[in-house]
């Protein structure tokens, strides 16, 4: 029987999900946990030549957090020495087993199968699977005895809304290439709005990958996608008036969390959101954002509403900030991990 240390200890086995680790663990919880005496560290597995003996000695007795992926050699080591480690939490923001390989962004079937196998093995190792959205919790229901929901916290501070007093307003969509088809569906809407509103500009983060359907739209600015840390700095400085969060019926992103709401609010904007989860459970239509269906006419009407009644839009922006404080309280995430720091094993 392994004797575990009395001082709580967390090691994040970091593979390729720095943003996920930062949002749901390091930024809201690490400083406070360390102040309380918990040892917390990030072990970047891709930076080290793998040595089973060294890895097992380093991890022995620690609680482990694995976010999204882990290389096969690390999984094999954990499987072989499972009883020597403390509690293992597996943090997921997507279901690799539930992704249809035919729409997996061109991923080869062999790689797709490897991801599915990786997820099954990590779920079998984990004492607890932590997911970031109710949709993902529902998708994984029955596949593990302990699945817990941890919604995203607010990162950084919320801005004043003085930029909404300016005449020129920015409409922003800062989704990644994974959301390409969602924004392409709104190309006719954006073209129409820009033809009728000379006071607006549109900002996308598609860079050289801008879809053909979006080219030629007046006053459209497209910048290259930013890395995680650069994007956080950008959000802290950039101000938008309206944020777009389309999630169409045929989208491959239905397991997403409400992080888009927090990003839009952090840049000082009012969001227009697809009327489906996760937004339908978060946004109060007309109070802290707008909910619309897939019909382009509804998106056009929503944009016209926000552009045409700026006092109402400013009020929604203030309400969105109150909502962000309410649902994004980082103390909630700290309490989540604090409770797990005192539990060695649950299975």
C-alpha positions in Angstrom: 0.0 0.0 0.0 1.5 3.3 -1.1 1.9 5.9 1.7 0.8 9.3 0.3 2.3 12.6 1.6 0.2 14.6 4.1 1.0 17.9 2.2 -1.4 18.1 -0.8 0.4 18.1 -4.1 -1.0 18.7 -7.6 0.9 18.1 -10.8 -0.6 19.0 -14.1 0.6 16.7 -16.8 0.6 19.2 -19.6 0.5 17.9 -23.2 -0.9 20.5 -25.6 -3.8 22.2 -23.8 -2.2 25.2 -22.0 -5.3 27.4 -22.4 -7.6 24.7 -20.9 -5.2 24.2 -18.0 -4.9 27.9 -17.4 -8.6 28.7 -17.6 -9.9 25.9 -15.4 -7.0 25.5 -13.0 -3.9 27.7 -12.9 -5.4 31.2 -13.2 -8.4 30.8 -10.8 -6.8 28.4 -8.3 -3.1 28.0 -8.3 -2.0 31.1 -6.2 -4.6 30.4 -3.5 -3.8 26.7 -3.3 -0.1 27.4 -2.9 -0.8 30.0 -0.2 -2.8 27.4 1.7 0.2 25.0 1.5 -0.7 22.9 -1.5 2.2 22.2 -3.9 1.2 22.9 -7.5 3.3 22.5 -10.6 3.0 22.0 -14.3 5.0 19.2 -15.9 5.3 19.9 -19.6 5.5 16.3 -20.9 6.5 17.3 -24.5 9.6 19.1 -23.4 11.3 16.1 -21.7 12.6 12.9 -23.1 10.4 10.3 -21.6 11.9 8.1 -18.9 9.4 5.8 -17.1 11.6 5.6 -14.0 12.1 9.4 -13.7 8.4 10.1 -14.5 7.1 7.7 -11.9 9.4 9.0 -9.2 8.4 12.6 -10.0 4.7 11.8 -9.9 4.5 9.3 -7.1 2.0 10.3 -4.4 0.7 13.4 -6.3 -2.8 14.3 -7.4 -2.7 14.5 -11.2 -4.6 16.7 -13.6 -4.6 15.7 -17.3 -6.2 18.1 -19.7 -7.6 16.7 -23.0 -4.6 14.6 -24.2 -1.6 12.7 -23.2 1.0 10.8 -25.1 0.7 6.9 -25.2 3.9 6.3 -23.2 2.7 8.5 -20.4 -0.7 6.7 -20.3 1.1 3.3 -20.2 3.3 4.4 -17.3 0.2 5.6 -15.3 -1.6 2.4 -16.1 1.4 0.3 -14.9 1.9 2.3 -11.7 -1.6 3.5 -10.9 -1.6 2.7 -7.2 1.5 4.8 -6.7 -0.3 8.0 -7.7 -3.0 10.0 -5.9 -6.2 11.3 -7.3 -6.4 11.6 -11.1 -8.7 14.2 -12.7 -9.2 14.2 -16.4 -10.3 17.6 -17.8 -12.2 17.5 -21.1 -13.6 20.2 -23.4 -14.4 17.8 -26.3 -15.5 14.2 -26.8 -13.1 12.5 -29.1 -15.2 9.3 -29.1 -18.2 11.2 -30.1 -16.6 13.0 -33.1 -17.5 11.7 -36.5 -14.2 11.1 -38.3 -15.7 12.3 -41.5 -16.1 15.8 -40.1 -13.0 15.9 -37.9 -11.3 18.7 -39.7 -9.7 16.3 -42.2 -8.1 14.2 -39.5 -6.9 10.8 -40.8 -8.9 7.9 -39.6 -5.8 6.3 -37.9 -5.2 9.5 -35.9 -8.9 9.7 -35.1 -8.9 6.2 -33.7 -5.8 6.9 -31.6 -7.6 9.9 -30.0 -10.6 7.8 -29.2 -8.4 5.1 -27.6 -6.5 7.8 -25.7 -9.7 9.2 -24.2 -11.0 5.7 -23.2 -7.8 4.9 -21.5 -7.6 8.2 -19.6 -11.2 7.9 -18.5 -10.4 4.5 -17.2 -7.5 5.8 -15.2 -9.3 8.8 -13.8 -11.1 9.0 -10.5 -13.1 11.9 -11.9 -13.8 13.3 -15.3 -14.3 17.1 -15.3 -16.1 18.6 -18.2 -16.7 22.2 -19.2 -20.3 22.1 -20.5 -23.6 20.4 -19.8 -23.7 19.1 -23.4 -20.4 17.3 -22.8 -21.6 15.9 -19.5 -24.7 14.5 -21.2 -22.6 13.1 -24.1 -20.4 11.2 -21.6 -23.1 10.1 -19.2 -22.8 6.5 -18.3 -19.2 6.3 -19.5 -17.6 7.0 -16.1 -19.0 6.7 -12.5 -18.0 10.3 -11.6 -18.5 13.1 -14.2 -18.4 16.6 -12.8 -19.3 19.9 -14.5 -16.9 22.9 -14.1 -18.0 25.9 -16.1 -15.4 28.5 -17.1 -14.4 31.4 -14.7 -13.9 35.0 -15.6 -10.3 35.7 -16.5 -9.0 39.2 -16.0 -11.0 42.4 -15.3 -14.0 43.8 -17.1 -13.6 47.2 -18.8 -15.5 50.4 -18.5 -17.9 50.9 -21.4 -16.8 54.3 -22.6 -16.1 52.9 -26.0 -19.8 52.5 -26.6 -20.2 56.3 -26.5 -18.2 56.5 -29.8 -19.9 56.8 -33.2 -17.9 54.0 -34.7 -18.6 50.5 -33.5 -16.8 47.2 -34.0 -18.6 43.9 -34.6 -16.3 41.1 -33.6 -16.0 37.4 -34.2 -13.0 35.9 -32.5 -13.6 32.2 -33.0 -10.9 29.8 -34.2 -10.8 28.0 -37.5 -12.9 25.3 -35.9 -15.8 27.8 -36.0 -15.2 28.6 -39.7 -18.5 27.2 -41.0 -20.5 29.0 -38.3 -19.3 32.4 -39.4 -19.5 31.6 -43.1 -23.2 31.0 -42.6 -23.5 34.7 -41.7 -21.6 36.0 -44.7 -24.7 37.5 -46.4 -25.8 39.1 -43.1 -22.4 40.8 -42.6 -22.3 42.0 -46.2 -25.8 43.5 -45.9 -25.1 45.2 -42.6 -21.8 46.7 -43.8 -23.5 48.0 -47.0 -26.0 49.9 -44.8 -24.0 51.0 -41.8 -20.9 53.0 -42.7 -20.1 53.5 -38.9 -19.3 49.8 -38.4 -16.3 47.6 -38.9 -16.1 43.9 -38.6 -13.1 42.1 -37.0 -12.4 38.4 -37.6 -9.4 36.4 -36.5 -9.0 34.3 -39.6 -6.0 35.9 -41.2 -4.8 34.1 -44.3 -7.5 31.5 -43.8 -10.3 33.9 -44.4 -13.1 31.9 -46.2 -13.8 33.0 -49.8 -17.4 33.7 -48.8 -16.3 36.5 -46.5 -14.0 38.3 -48.9 -14.9 41.7 -50.3 -17.1 42.7 -47.3 -16.7 46.4 -46.7 -14.6 47.5 -43.7 -13.8 43.9 -42.7 -10.5 43.5 -40.8 -9.0 40.0 -40.6 -6.0 39.4 -38.4 -4.0 36.2 -37.8 -5.0 34.0 -35.0 -3.1 34.6 -31.8 -1.5 32.2 -29.4 -3.1 31.7 -26.0 -1.1 34.3 -24.0 -1.2 36.9 -26.8 -5.0 36.5 -27.1 -5.4 37.2 -23.4 -3.4 40.4 -23.7 -5.5 41.3 -26.8 -8.8 40.8 -25.0 -7.6 43.0 -22.2 -6.9 45.8 -24.6 -9.4 45.4 -27.5 -12.9 46.9 -27.3 -15.9 45.8 -29.4 -19.5 46.8 -29.3 -21.1 43.6 -30.6 -19.8 40.1 -30.5 -21.1 37.3 -32.7 -21.4 33.7 -31.4 -23.1 31.6 -34.1 -23.6 27.9 -33.4 -25.5 26.5 -36.3 -27.5 23.3 -36.3 -24.8 21.5 -38.4 -21.9 22.9 -36.4 -19.2 20.6 -35.0 -18.9 22.7 -31.9 -22.0 21.8 -29.9 -20.0 20.7 -26.9 -18.6 24.2 -26.4 -18.8 26.0 -23.0 -20.0 29.6 -22.5 -16.4 30.9 -22.7 -17.4 32.9 -25.7 -19.8 34.9 -23.6 -17.0 35.8 -21.2 -14.7 36.8 -24.0 -17.2 39.0 -25.6 -18.1 40.6 -22.3 -14.4 41.1 -21.4 -14.0 43.1 -24.6 -17.0 45.3 -23.6 -19.4 43.9 -26.1 -23.0 42.7 -26.3 -23.3 39.2 -27.8 -25.7 37.8 -30.4 -25.9 34.1 -29.6 -27.4 31.1 -31.3 -30.6 30.0 -29.6 -29.3 26.7 -28.4 -27.1 25.3 -25.6 -24.9 26.5 -24.0 -26.2 30.0 -24.6 -29.9 29.4 -24.2 -29.3 28.4 -20.6 -27.2 31.5 -19.8 -28.4 34.5 -21.8 -31.6 36.3 -20.9 -32.8 37.5 -24.3 -32.9 41.2 -24.6 -31.4 41.7 -21.1 -27.7 40.7 -21.3 -27.6 39.7 -25.0 -29.7 38.5 -27.9 -30.7 34.9 -28.8 -31.5 34.1 -32.4 -32.3 31.1 -34.6 -30.4 29.9 -37.7 -32.3 32.1 -40.1 -30.0 34.8 -41.5 -32.9 37.3 -41.3 -32.9 36.9 -37.5 -29.2 37.7 -37.3 -29.8 40.8 -39.5 -32.7 41.9 -37.3 -30.6 41.4 -34.1 -27.7 43.5 -35.5 -30.1 46.2 -36.6 -31.6 46.2 -33.1 -28.3 46.7 -31.4 -27.1 49.3 -33.9 -30.3 51.2 -33.9 -31.0 51.5 -30.2 -27.6 52.3 -28.7 -29.0 53.2 -25.2 -30.6 49.7 -25.0 -27.3 48.2 -26.2 -25.3 50.0 -23.5 -27.8 48.7 -20.9 -27.4 45.1 -22.1 -23.6 45.5 -22.0 -23.8 46.6 -18.3 -26.1 43.6 -17.6 -23.7 41.3 -19.3 -21.0 42.4 -17.0 -23.1 41.7 -14.0 -23.9 38.2 -15.4 -20.2 37.6 -16.1 -19.4 38.4 -12.4 -22.1 36.1 -11.3 -21.4 33.0 -13.4 -17.6 33.5 -13.8 -16.7 33.9 -10.1 -13.2 32.3 -9.9 -13.8 31.5 -6.2 -16.2 28.8 -7.4 -13.4 27.1 -9.4 -11.0 27.5 -6.5 -13.5 25.8 -4.2 -13.8 23.0 -6.7 -10.1 22.2 -6.7 -9.7 22.9 -3.0 -12.2 20.2 -2.2 -10.3 17.7 -4.4 -6.9 18.5 -2.9 -8.0 16.8 0.4 -9.2 13.6 -1.3 -6.5 11.0 -2.2 -8.6 8.5 -4.1 -12.3 8.1 -4.8 -12.3 4.7 -6.6 
